[in-house]
Structure formats: C-alpha cells, structure tokens
C-alpha cells in the first residue's frame, strides 16, 4: 500500500499570504482591463483620423477599417478572458473570507471581496457555472439626480457593461465603415 504524504495544516499565515496574493493579482487584472481599454480608444482614434482624412484613398480606408475591426475583436476577447479571471479571483477571495476566516451571518459583507461583489449568503463560490446575481447592487447616482438609480437599472450599471458597450460599439462602427469602404461610399 502506498502511503500518501499528509499536507501540513493550512494555517493563518498561509491563508493571509494566499489572500494577499489574490488581492494583488485581482488589482493587477483590473488595472490591465482599463489600460487595454484606454489603449484601444487611443488606437481607434488614430485609425479614425486616417479613415476620415479627405485625402485618404478608399484602399487605405478599407485597410484601416479592417485593422480597427480586427483590433476590436481581439481586445474584446482579451476583455472577456480577463473578466473571467478576475471573477475567479474574487470568488476565491470570498471563499477565504467566508470559509477560512469565518465571516458569516451579520458579518457576511465585511470582507473586501464580499463587500465588493455582494454574493448572497449561502452561495457556493466553488460551484460550476454562474453564481446567483447579487441581491442588492450598489446604486449609482447620476450627477444631477437627488436619488440613486432604481435597483432594476442599477443591476446593469457596471464596468463590465461599459466595456462591453465600448467594444460592441466599436465592432458595429468599424464593421459599418468596412462595408462602406468596400462599396467606396466614403
């Protein structure tokens, strides 16, 4: 019979080190998301200037539109993958806060990730598939509004939704310009 070596206990120092690594990696991934989005806006601005220059030949408009369309698709794929990574990290952070630190009941939302993601109590962060939608999202307030947005509308106001709109809009815009360039309408 083969004897399996027992792992040492997962003590407080190991938990603290893993949690810090999760926080650091999560921060780096979030920063990367917005850096990529900023570079995308700058790149398509540069390409748009070339496309709308009156001295540009239709072949250059076609090539610039195709390049911008390709760039949009590539960066949107990166965004979607990065989003999946940071959500996995966040769920590990929630798991540490609840299972290893013991934040339960009235302390449920006291941890960094638990407060930020507001997964409902009892949600299994290790299950396959999507977690249940958070019950009470943060409710943003428009600059001129005296009250925050409704809960129903607040569920759709997120960084991820904003980035999806950026890339979907770029896809539609550059796809349309590509078609117009092919038919030499511009």
PDB file of N, CA and C in Angstrom, residues 44-131:
ATOM      1  N   UNK A  44      -7.990  53.415 -31.901  1.00  0.00           N
ATOM      2  CA  UNK A  44      -9.072  53.635 -32.863  1.00  0.00           C
ATOM      3  C   UNK A  44      -9.220  55.122 -33.177  1.00  0.00           C
ATOM      4  N   UNK A  45      -8.856  55.978 -32.259  1.00  0.00           N
ATOM      5  CA  UNK A  45      -8.842  57.409 -32.564  1.00  0.00           C
ATOM      6  C   UNK A  45      -7.832  57.723 -33.651  1.00  0.00           C
ATOM      7  N   UNK A  46      -6.664  57.122 -33.549  1.00  0.00           N
ATOM      8  CA  UNK A  46      -5.626  57.289 -34.570  1.00  0.00           C
ATOM      9  C   UNK A  46      -6.114  56.758 -35.918  1.00  0.00           C
ATOM     10  N   UNK A  47      -6.727  55.580 -35.915  1.00  0.00           N
ATOM     11  CA  UNK A  47      -7.227  54.992 -37.160  1.00  0.00           C
ATOM     12  C   UNK A  47      -8.395  55.803 -37.733  1.00  0.00           C
ATOM     13  N   UNK A  48      -9.252  56.319 -36.865  1.00  0.00           N
ATOM     14  CA  UNK A  48     -10.383  57.131 -37.337  1.00  0.00           C
ATOM     15  C   UNK A  48      -9.891  58.401 -38.016  1.00  0.00           C
ATOM     16  N   UNK A  49      -8.830  58.997 -37.483  1.00  0.00           N
ATOM     17  CA  UNK A  49      -8.264  60.191 -38.118  1.00  0.00           C
ATOM     18  C   UNK A  49      -7.789  59.868 -39.528  1.00  0.00           C
ATOM     19  N   UNK A  50      -7.207  58.698 -39.711  1.00  0.00           N
ATOM     20  CA  UNK A  50      -6.744  58.294 -41.043  1.00  0.00           C
ATOM     21  C   UNK A  50      -7.914  58.008 -41.969  1.00  0.00           C
ATOM     22  N   UNK A  51      -8.948  57.364 -41.458  1.00  0.00           N
ATOM     23  CA  UNK A  51     -10.099  56.995 -42.281  1.00  0.00           C
ATOM     24  C   UNK A  51     -10.860  58.233 -42.747  1.00  0.00           C
ATOM     25  N   UNK A  52     -11.012  59.215 -41.883  1.00  0.00           N
ATOM     26  CA  UNK A  52     -11.824  60.382 -42.225  1.00  0.00           C
ATOM     27  C   UNK A  52     -11.038  61.538 -42.836  1.00  0.00           C
ATOM     28  N   UNK A  53      -9.770  61.353 -43.046  1.00  0.00           N
ATOM     29  CA  UNK A  53      -8.978  62.368 -43.750  1.00  0.00           C
ATOM     30  C   UNK A  53      -9.459  62.427 -45.199  1.00  0.00           C
ATOM     31  N   UNK A  54      -9.706  63.628 -45.692  1.00  0.00           N
ATOM     32  CA  UNK A  54     -10.250  63.774 -47.048  1.00  0.00           C
ATOM     33  C   UNK A  54      -9.283  63.316 -48.136  1.00  0.00           C
ATOM     34  N   UNK A  55      -8.003  63.252 -47.842  1.00  0.00           N
ATOM     35  CA  UNK A  55      -7.008  62.838 -48.831  1.00  0.00           C
ATOM     36  C   UNK A  55      -6.719  61.336 -48.803  1.00  0.00           C
ATOM     37  N   UNK A  56      -7.478  60.583 -48.042  1.00  0.00           N
ATOM     38  CA  UNK A  56      -7.233  59.149 -47.910  1.00  0.00           C
ATOM     39  C   UNK A  56      -7.913  58.387 -49.053  1.00  0.00           C
ATOM     40  N   UNK A  57      -7.179  57.478 -49.683  1.00  0.00           N
ATOM     41  CA  UNK A  57      -7.742  56.632 -50.739  1.00  0.00           C
ATOM     42  C   UNK A  57      -8.653  55.575 -50.135  1.00  0.00           C
ATOM     43  N   UNK A  58      -9.582  55.069 -50.927  1.00  0.00           N
ATOM     44  CA  UNK A  58     -10.537  54.085 -50.419  1.00  0.00           C
ATOM     45  C   UNK A  58      -9.841  52.812 -49.957  1.00  0.00           C
ATOM     46  N   UNK A  59      -8.719  52.452 -50.572  1.00  0.00           N
ATOM     47  CA  UNK A  59      -7.993  51.256 -50.155  1.00  0.00           C
ATOM     48  C   UNK A  59      -7.431  51.435 -48.739  1.00  0.00           C
ATOM     49  N   UNK A  60      -6.961  52.635 -48.433  1.00  0.00           N
ATOM     50  CA  UNK A  60      -6.440  52.911 -47.083  1.00  0.00           C
ATOM     51  C   UNK A  60      -7.583  52.917 -46.070  1.00  0.00           C
ATOM     52  N   UNK A  61      -8.748  53.431 -46.477  1.00  0.00           N
ATOM     53  CA  UNK A  61      -9.925  53.390 -45.583  1.00  0.00           C
ATOM     54  C   UNK A  61     -10.337  51.944 -45.319  1.00  0.00           C
ATOM     55  N   UNK A  62     -10.319  51.152 -46.370  1.00  0.00           N
ATOM     56  CA  UNK A  62     -10.669  49.738 -46.238  1.00  0.00           C
ATOM     57  C   UNK A  62      -9.699  49.035 -45.292  1.00  0.00           C
ATOM     58  N   UNK A  63      -8.410  49.244 -45.507  1.00  0.00           N
ATOM     59  CA  UNK A  63      -7.390  48.596 -44.672  1.00  0.00           C
ATOM     60  C   UNK A  63      -7.468  49.089 -43.225  1.00  0.00           C
ATOM     61  N   UNK A  64      -7.659  50.379 -43.031  1.00  0.00           N
ATOM     62  CA  UNK A  64      -7.748  50.930 -41.667  1.00  0.00           C
ATOM     63  C   UNK A  64      -8.981  50.418 -40.947  1.00  0.00           C
ATOM     64  N   UNK A  65     -10.097  50.350 -41.662  1.00  0.00           N
ATOM     65  CA  UNK A  65     -11.335  49.829 -41.065  1.00  0.00           C
ATOM     66  C   UNK A  65     -11.189  48.360 -40.696  1.00  0.00           C
ATOM     67  N   UNK A  66     -10.567  47.584 -41.579  1.00  0.00           N
ATOM     68  CA  UNK A  66     -10.351  46.161 -41.304  1.00  0.00           C
ATOM     69  C   UNK A  66      -9.434  45.979 -40.098  1.00  0.00           C
ATOM     70  N   UNK A  67      -8.377  46.790 -40.035  1.00  0.00           N
ATOM     71  CA  UNK A  67      -7.455  46.712 -38.897  1.00  0.00           C
ATOM     72  C   UNK A  67      -8.163  47.075 -37.592  1.00  0.00           C
ATOM     73  N   UNK A  68      -8.959  48.128 -37.620  1.00  0.00           N
ATOM     74  CA  UNK A  68      -9.689  48.544 -36.415  1.00  0.00           C
ATOM     75  C   UNK A  68     -10.707  47.485 -36.002  1.00  0.00           C
ATOM     76  N   UNK A  69     -11.363  46.883 -36.973  1.00  0.00           N
ATOM     77  CA  UNK A  69     -12.323  45.818 -36.673  1.00  0.00           C
ATOM     78  C   UNK A  69     -11.612  44.626 -36.033  1.00  0.00           C
ATOM     79  N   UNK A  70     -10.485  44.226 -36.598  1.00  0.00           N
ATOM     80  CA  UNK A  70      -9.700  43.123 -36.051  1.00  0.00           C
ATOM     81  C   UNK A  70      -9.212  43.451 -34.634  1.00  0.00           C
ATOM     82  N   UNK A  71      -8.728  44.658 -34.434  1.00  0.00           N
ATOM     83  CA  UNK A  71      -8.262  45.101 -33.119  1.00  0.00           C
ATOM     84  C   UNK A  71      -9.396  45.059 -32.101  1.00  0.00           C
ATOM     85  N   UNK A  72     -10.576  45.481 -32.513  1.00  0.00           N
ATOM     86  CA  UNK A  72     -11.746  45.470 -31.630  1.00  0.00           C
ATOM     87  C   UNK A  72     -12.075  44.042 -31.191  1.00  0.00           C
ATOM     88  N   UNK A  73     -12.113  43.132 -32.143  1.00  0.00           N
ATOM     89  CA  UNK A  73     -12.429  41.732 -31.817  1.00  0.00           C
ATOM     90  C   UNK A  73     -11.366  41.150 -30.878  1.00  0.00           C
ATOM     91  N   UNK A  74     -10.101  41.374 -31.197  1.00  0.00           N
ATOM     92  CA  UNK A  74      -9.010  40.831 -30.368  1.00  0.00           C
ATOM     93  C   UNK A  74      -9.068  41.361 -28.942  1.00  0.00           C
ATOM     94  N   UNK A  75      -9.259  42.650 -28.793  1.00  0.00           N
ATOM     95  CA  UNK A  75      -9.262  43.237 -27.451  1.00  0.00           C
ATOM     96  C   UNK A  75     -10.524  42.894 -26.680  1.00  0.00           C
ATOM     97  N   UNK A  76     -11.632  42.695 -27.363  1.00  0.00           N
ATOM     98  CA  UNK A  76     -12.843  42.269 -26.675  1.00  0.00           C
ATOM     99  C   UNK A  76     -12.664  40.845 -26.143  1.00  0.00           C
ATOM    100  N   UNK A  77     -12.029  39.991 -26.931  1.00  0.00           N
ATOM    101  CA  UNK A  77     -11.731  38.629 -26.456  1.00  0.00           C
ATOM    102  C   UNK A  77     -10.834  38.698 -25.217  1.00  0.00           C
ATOM    103  N   UNK A  78      -9.804  39.547 -25.258  1.00  0.00           N
ATOM    104  CA  UNK A  78      -8.948  39.729 -24.071  1.00  0.00           C
ATOM    105  C   UNK A  78      -9.751  40.209 -22.875  1.00  0.00           C
ATOM    106  N   UNK A  79     -10.668  41.142 -23.098  1.00  0.00           N
ATOM    107  CA  UNK A  79     -11.510  41.657 -22.011  1.00  0.00           C
ATOM    108  C   UNK A  79     -12.357  40.552 -21.401  1.00  0.00           C
ATOM    109  N   UNK A  80     -12.971  39.741 -22.242  1.00  0.00           N
ATOM    110  CA  UNK A  80     -13.829  38.674 -21.731  1.00  0.00           C
ATOM    111  C   UNK A  80     -13.024  37.662 -20.912  1.00  0.00           C
ATOM    112  N   UNK A  81     -11.840  37.332 -21.386  1.00  0.00           N
ATOM    113  CA  UNK A  81     -10.992  36.385 -20.640  1.00  0.00           C
ATOM    114  C   UNK A  81     -10.503  37.003 -19.333  1.00  0.00           C
ATOM    115  N   UNK A  82     -10.119  38.264 -19.381  1.00  0.00           N
ATOM    116  CA  UNK A  82      -9.659  38.949 -18.173  1.00  0.00           C
ATOM    117  C   UNK A  82     -10.786  39.034 -17.154  1.00  0.00           C
ATOM    118  N   UNK A  83     -11.995  39.286 -17.621  1.00  0.00           N
ATOM    119  CA  UNK A  83     -13.155  39.354 -16.727  1.00  0.00           C
ATOM    120  C   UNK A  83     -13.365  38.014 -16.027  1.00  0.00           C
ATOM    121  N   UNK A  84     -13.243  36.936 -16.769  1.00  0.00           N
ATOM    122  CA  UNK A  84     -13.400  35.609 -16.163  1.00  0.00           C
ATOM    123  C   UNK A  84     -12.319  35.370 -15.107  1.00  0.00           C
ATOM    124  N   UNK A  85     -11.091  35.780 -15.394  1.00  0.00           N
ATOM    125  CA  UNK A  85     -10.006  35.606 -14.425  1.00  0.00           C
ATOM    126  C   UNK A  85     -10.246  36.403 -13.145  1.00  0.00           C
ATOM    127  N   UNK A  86     -10.647  37.675 -13.285  1.00  0.00           N
ATOM    128  CA  UNK A  86     -10.812  38.460 -12.064  1.00  0.00           C
ATOM    129  C   UNK A  86     -12.025  38.013 -11.276  1.00  0.00           C
ATOM    130  N   UNK A  87     -13.055  37.482 -11.940  1.00  0.00           N
ATOM    131  CA  UNK A  87     -14.190  36.939 -11.190  1.00  0.00           C
ATOM    132  C   UNK A  87     -13.784  35.674 -10.440  1.00  0.00           C
ATOM    133  N   UNK A  88     -12.952  34.833 -11.055  1.00  0.00           N
ATOM    134  CA  UNK A  88     -12.461  33.639 -10.358  1.00  0.00           C
ATOM    135  C   UNK A  88     -11.654  34.029  -9.125  1.00  0.00           C
ATOM    136  N   UNK A  89     -10.806  35.028  -9.277  1.00  0.00           N
ATOM    137  CA  UNK A  89     -10.023  35.501  -8.135  1.00  0.00           C
ATOM    138  C   UNK A  89     -10.922  36.066  -7.043  1.00  0.00           C
ATOM    139  N   UNK A  90     -11.918  36.829  -7.446  1.00  0.00           N
ATOM    140  CA  UNK A  90     -12.841  37.402  -6.465  1.00  0.00           C
ATOM    141  C   UNK A  90     -13.578  36.299  -5.702  1.00  0.00           C
ATOM    142  N   UNK A  91     -13.978  35.258  -6.406  1.00  0.00           N
ATOM    143  CA  UNK A  91     -14.685  34.167  -5.740  1.00  0.00           C
ATOM    144  C   UNK A  91     -13.764  33.407  -4.792  1.00  0.00           C
ATOM    145  N   UNK A  92     -12.487  33.319  -5.128  1.00  0.00           N
ATOM    146  CA  UNK A  92     -11.540  32.705  -4.181  1.00  0.00           C
ATOM    147  C   UNK A  92     -11.386  33.596  -2.953  1.00  0.00           C
ATOM    148  N   UNK A  93     -11.347  34.903  -3.168  1.00  0.00           N
ATOM    149  CA  UNK A  93     -11.288  35.827  -2.034  1.00  0.00           C
ATOM    150  C   UNK A  93     -12.512  35.692  -1.143  1.00  0.00           C
ATOM    151  N   UNK A  94     -13.682  35.583  -1.749  1.00  0.00           N
ATOM    152  CA  UNK A  94     -14.925  35.397  -0.976  1.00  0.00           C
ATOM    153  C   UNK A  94     -14.872  34.075  -0.219  1.00  0.00           C
ATOM    154  N   UNK A  95     -14.368  33.040  -0.880  1.00  0.00           N
ATOM    155  CA  UNK A  95     -14.241  31.728  -0.245  1.00  0.00           C
ATOM    156  C   UNK A  95     -13.345  31.813   1.001  1.00  0.00           C
ATOM    157  N   UNK A  96     -12.223  32.498   0.879  1.00  0.00           N
ATOM    158  CA  UNK A  96     -11.322  32.654   2.029  1.00  0.00           C
ATOM    159  C   UNK A  96     -12.022  33.428   3.137  1.00  0.00           C
ATOM    160  N   UNK A  97     -12.701  34.510   2.781  1.00  0.00           N
ATOM    161  CA  UNK A  97     -13.368  35.331   3.796  1.00  0.00           C
ATOM    162  C   UNK A  97     -14.440  34.556   4.545  1.00  0.00           C
ATOM    163  N   UNK A  98     -15.194  33.717   3.846  1.00  0.00           N
ATOM    164  CA  UNK A  98     -16.307  33.014   4.498  1.00  0.00           C
ATOM    165  C   UNK A  98     -15.889  31.690   5.118  1.00  0.00           C
ATOM    166  N   UNK A  99     -15.158  30.887   4.351  1.00  0.00           N
ATOM    167  CA  UNK A  99     -14.847  29.537   4.824  1.00  0.00           C
ATOM    168  C   UNK A  99     -13.671  29.522   5.791  1.00  0.00           C
ATOM    169  N   UNK A 100     -12.620  30.304   5.484  1.00  0.00           N
ATOM    170  CA  UNK A 100     -11.416  30.231   6.315  1.00  0.00           C
ATOM    171  C   UNK A 100     -11.374  31.307   7.405  1.00  0.00           C
ATOM    172  N   UNK A 101     -11.960  32.459   7.141  1.00  0.00           N
ATOM    173  CA  UNK A 101     -11.996  33.496   8.174  1.00  0.00           C
ATOM    174  C   UNK A 101     -13.252  33.415   9.024  1.00  0.00           C
ATOM    175  N   UNK A 102     -14.275  32.739   8.509  1.00  0.00           N
ATOM    176  CA  UNK A 102     -15.494  32.558   9.281  1.00  0.00           C
ATOM    177  C   UNK A 102     -16.434  33.748   9.271  1.00  0.00           C
ATOM    178  N   UNK A 103     -16.394  34.577   8.246  1.00  0.00           N
ATOM    179  CA  UNK A 103     -17.339  35.696   8.166  1.00  0.00           C
ATOM    180  C   UNK A 103     -18.694  35.144   7.738  1.00  0.00           C
ATOM    181  N   UNK A 104     -19.612  35.068   8.664  1.00  0.00           N
ATOM    182  CA  UNK A 104     -20.936  34.529   8.381  1.00  0.00           C
ATOM    183  C   UNK A 104     -21.994  35.445   8.982  1.00  0.00           C
ATOM    184  N   UNK A 105     -23.218  35.165   8.634  1.00  0.00           N
ATOM    185  CA  UNK A 105     -24.386  35.883   9.150  1.00  0.00           C
ATOM    186  C   UNK A 105     -24.245  37.395   9.061  1.00  0.00           C
ATOM    187  N   UNK A 106     -24.240  38.076  10.213  1.00  0.00           N
ATOM    188  CA  UNK A 106     -24.201  39.544  10.184  1.00  0.00           C
ATOM    189  C   UNK A 106     -22.862  40.099   9.706  1.00  0.00           C
ATOM    190  N   UNK A 107     -21.826  39.286   9.682  1.00  0.00           N
ATOM    191  CA  UNK A 107     -20.511  39.724   9.202  1.00  0.00           C
ATOM    192  C   UNK A 107     -20.280  39.377   7.732  1.00  0.00           C
ATOM    193  N   UNK A 108     -21.297  38.867   7.060  1.00  0.00           N
ATOM    194  CA  UNK A 108     -21.159  38.314   5.717  1.00  0.00           C
ATOM    195  C   UNK A 108     -20.460  39.263   4.748  1.00  0.00           C
ATOM    196  N   UNK A 109     -20.767  40.543   4.785  1.00  0.00           N
ATOM    197  CA  UNK A 109     -20.221  41.503   3.815  1.00  0.00           C
ATOM    198  C   UNK A 109     -19.069  42.333   4.370  1.00  0.00           C
ATOM    199  N   UNK A 110     -18.387  41.874   5.411  1.00  0.00           N
ATOM    200  CA  UNK A 110     -17.294  42.657   5.999  1.00  0.00           C
ATOM    201  C   UNK A 110     -15.964  42.490   5.287  1.00  0.00           C
ATOM    202  N   UNK A 111     -15.769  41.445   4.523  1.00  0.00           N
ATOM    203  CA  UNK A 111     -14.522  41.235   3.806  1.00  0.00           C
ATOM    204  C   UNK A 111     -14.456  42.085   2.538  1.00  0.00           C
ATOM    205  N   UNK A 112     -13.256  42.333   2.056  1.00  0.00           N
ATOM    206  CA  UNK A 112     -13.043  43.163   0.858  1.00  0.00           C
ATOM    207  C   UNK A 112     -13.834  42.642  -0.337  1.00  0.00           C
ATOM    208  N   UNK A 113     -13.688  41.370  -0.665  1.00  0.00           N
ATOM    209  CA  UNK A 113     -14.364  40.812  -1.834  1.00  0.00           C
ATOM    210  C   UNK A 113     -15.852  40.629  -1.587  1.00  0.00           C
ATOM    211  N   UNK A 114     -16.223  40.237  -0.380  1.00  0.00           N
ATOM    212  CA  UNK A 114     -17.639  40.059  -0.064  1.00  0.00           C
ATOM    213  C   UNK A 114     -18.387  41.385  -0.162  1.00  0.00           C
ATOM    214  N   UNK A 115     -17.768  42.455   0.265  1.00  0.00           N
ATOM    215  CA  UNK A 115     -18.385  43.782   0.199  1.00  0.00           C
ATOM    216  C   UNK A 115     -18.486  44.257  -1.251  1.00  0.00           C
ATOM    217  N   UNK A 116     -17.446  43.983  -2.024  1.00  0.00           N
ATOM    218  CA  UNK A 116     -17.411  44.453  -3.403  1.00  0.00           C
ATOM    219  C   UNK A 116     -18.371  43.687  -4.309  1.00  0.00           C
ATOM    220  N   UNK A 117     -18.447  42.372  -4.153  1.00  0.00           N
ATOM    221  CA  UNK A 117     -19.237  41.550  -5.071  1.00  0.00           C
ATOM    222  C   UNK A 117     -20.616  41.208  -4.549  1.00  0.00           C
ATOM    223  N   UNK A 118     -20.837  41.314  -3.250  1.00  0.00           N
ATOM    224  CA  UNK A 118     -22.149  41.127  -2.623  1.00  0.00           C
ATOM    225  C   UNK A 118     -22.886  39.865  -3.074  1.00  0.00           C
ATOM    226  N   UNK A 119     -22.159  38.747  -3.118  1.00  0.00           N
ATOM    227  CA  UNK A 119     -22.824  37.482  -3.405  1.00  0.00           C
ATOM    228  C   UNK A 119     -23.715  37.147  -2.210  1.00  0.00           C
ATOM    229  N   UNK A 120     -24.891  36.609  -2.456  1.00  0.00           N
ATOM    230  CA  UNK A 120     -25.815  36.353  -1.351  1.00  0.00           C
ATOM    231  C   UNK A 120     -25.301  35.283  -0.392  1.00  0.00           C
ATOM    232  N   UNK A 121     -25.666  35.390   0.887  1.00  0.00           N
ATOM    233  CA  UNK A 121     -25.261  34.354   1.849  1.00  0.00           C
ATOM    234  C   UNK A 121     -25.715  32.974   1.384  1.00  0.00           C
ATOM    235  N   UNK A 122     -24.852  32.008   1.590  1.00  0.00           N
ATOM    236  CA  UNK A 122     -25.168  30.641   1.205  1.00  0.00           C
ATOM    237  C   UNK A 122     -24.780  30.298  -0.215  1.00  0.00           C
ATOM    238  N   UNK A 123     -24.294  31.277  -0.986  1.00  0.00           N
ATOM    239  CA  UNK A 123     -23.873  30.986  -2.365  1.00  0.00           C
ATOM    240  C   UNK A 123     -22.617  30.137  -2.315  1.00  0.00           C
ATOM    241  N   UNK A 124     -22.562  29.117  -3.150  1.00  0.00           N
ATOM    242  CA  UNK A 124     -21.390  28.242  -3.196  1.00  0.00           C
ATOM    243  C   UNK A 124     -20.422  28.816  -4.221  1.00  0.00           C
ATOM    244  N   UNK A 125     -19.339  29.433  -3.742  1.00  0.00           N
ATOM    245  CA  UNK A 125     -18.399  30.083  -4.650  1.00  0.00           C
ATOM    246  C   UNK A 125     -17.559  29.081  -5.425  1.00  0.00           C
ATOM    247  N   UNK A 126     -17.629  27.820  -5.099  1.00  0.00           N
ATOM    248  CA  UNK A 126     -16.837  26.814  -5.807  1.00  0.00           C
ATOM    249  C   UNK A 126     -17.657  26.004  -6.805  1.00  0.00           C
ATOM    250  N   UNK A 127     -18.919  26.336  -6.972  1.00  0.00           N
ATOM    251  CA  UNK A 127     -19.765  25.554  -7.870  1.00  0.00           C
ATOM    252  C   UNK A 127     -19.453  25.868  -9.327  1.00  0.00           C
ATOM    253  N   UNK A 128     -19.821  24.959 -10.208  1.00  0.00           N
ATOM    254  CA  UNK A 128     -19.665  25.178 -11.649  1.00  0.00           C
ATOM    255  C   UNK A 128     -20.732  26.173 -12.100  1.00  0.00           C
ATOM    256  N   UNK A 129     -20.411  26.962 -13.084  1.00  0.00           N
ATOM    257  CA  UNK A 129     -21.387  27.888 -13.640  1.00  0.00           C
ATOM    258  C   UNK A 129     -21.439  29.212 -12.901  1.00  0.00           C
ATOM    259  N   UNK A 130     -22.439  29.995 -13.237  1.00  0.00           N
ATOM    260  CA  UNK A 130     -22.575  31.328 -12.677  1.00  0.00           C
ATOM    261  C   UNK A 130     -23.112  31.284 -11.260  1.00  0.00           C
ATOM    262  N   UNK A 131     -22.645  32.234 -10.479  1.00  0.00           N
ATOM    263  CA  UNK A 131     -23.192  32.407  -9.139  1.00  0.00           C
ATOM    264  C   UNK A 131     -24.489  33.195  -9.235  1.00  0.00           C
TER     265      UNK A 131
END
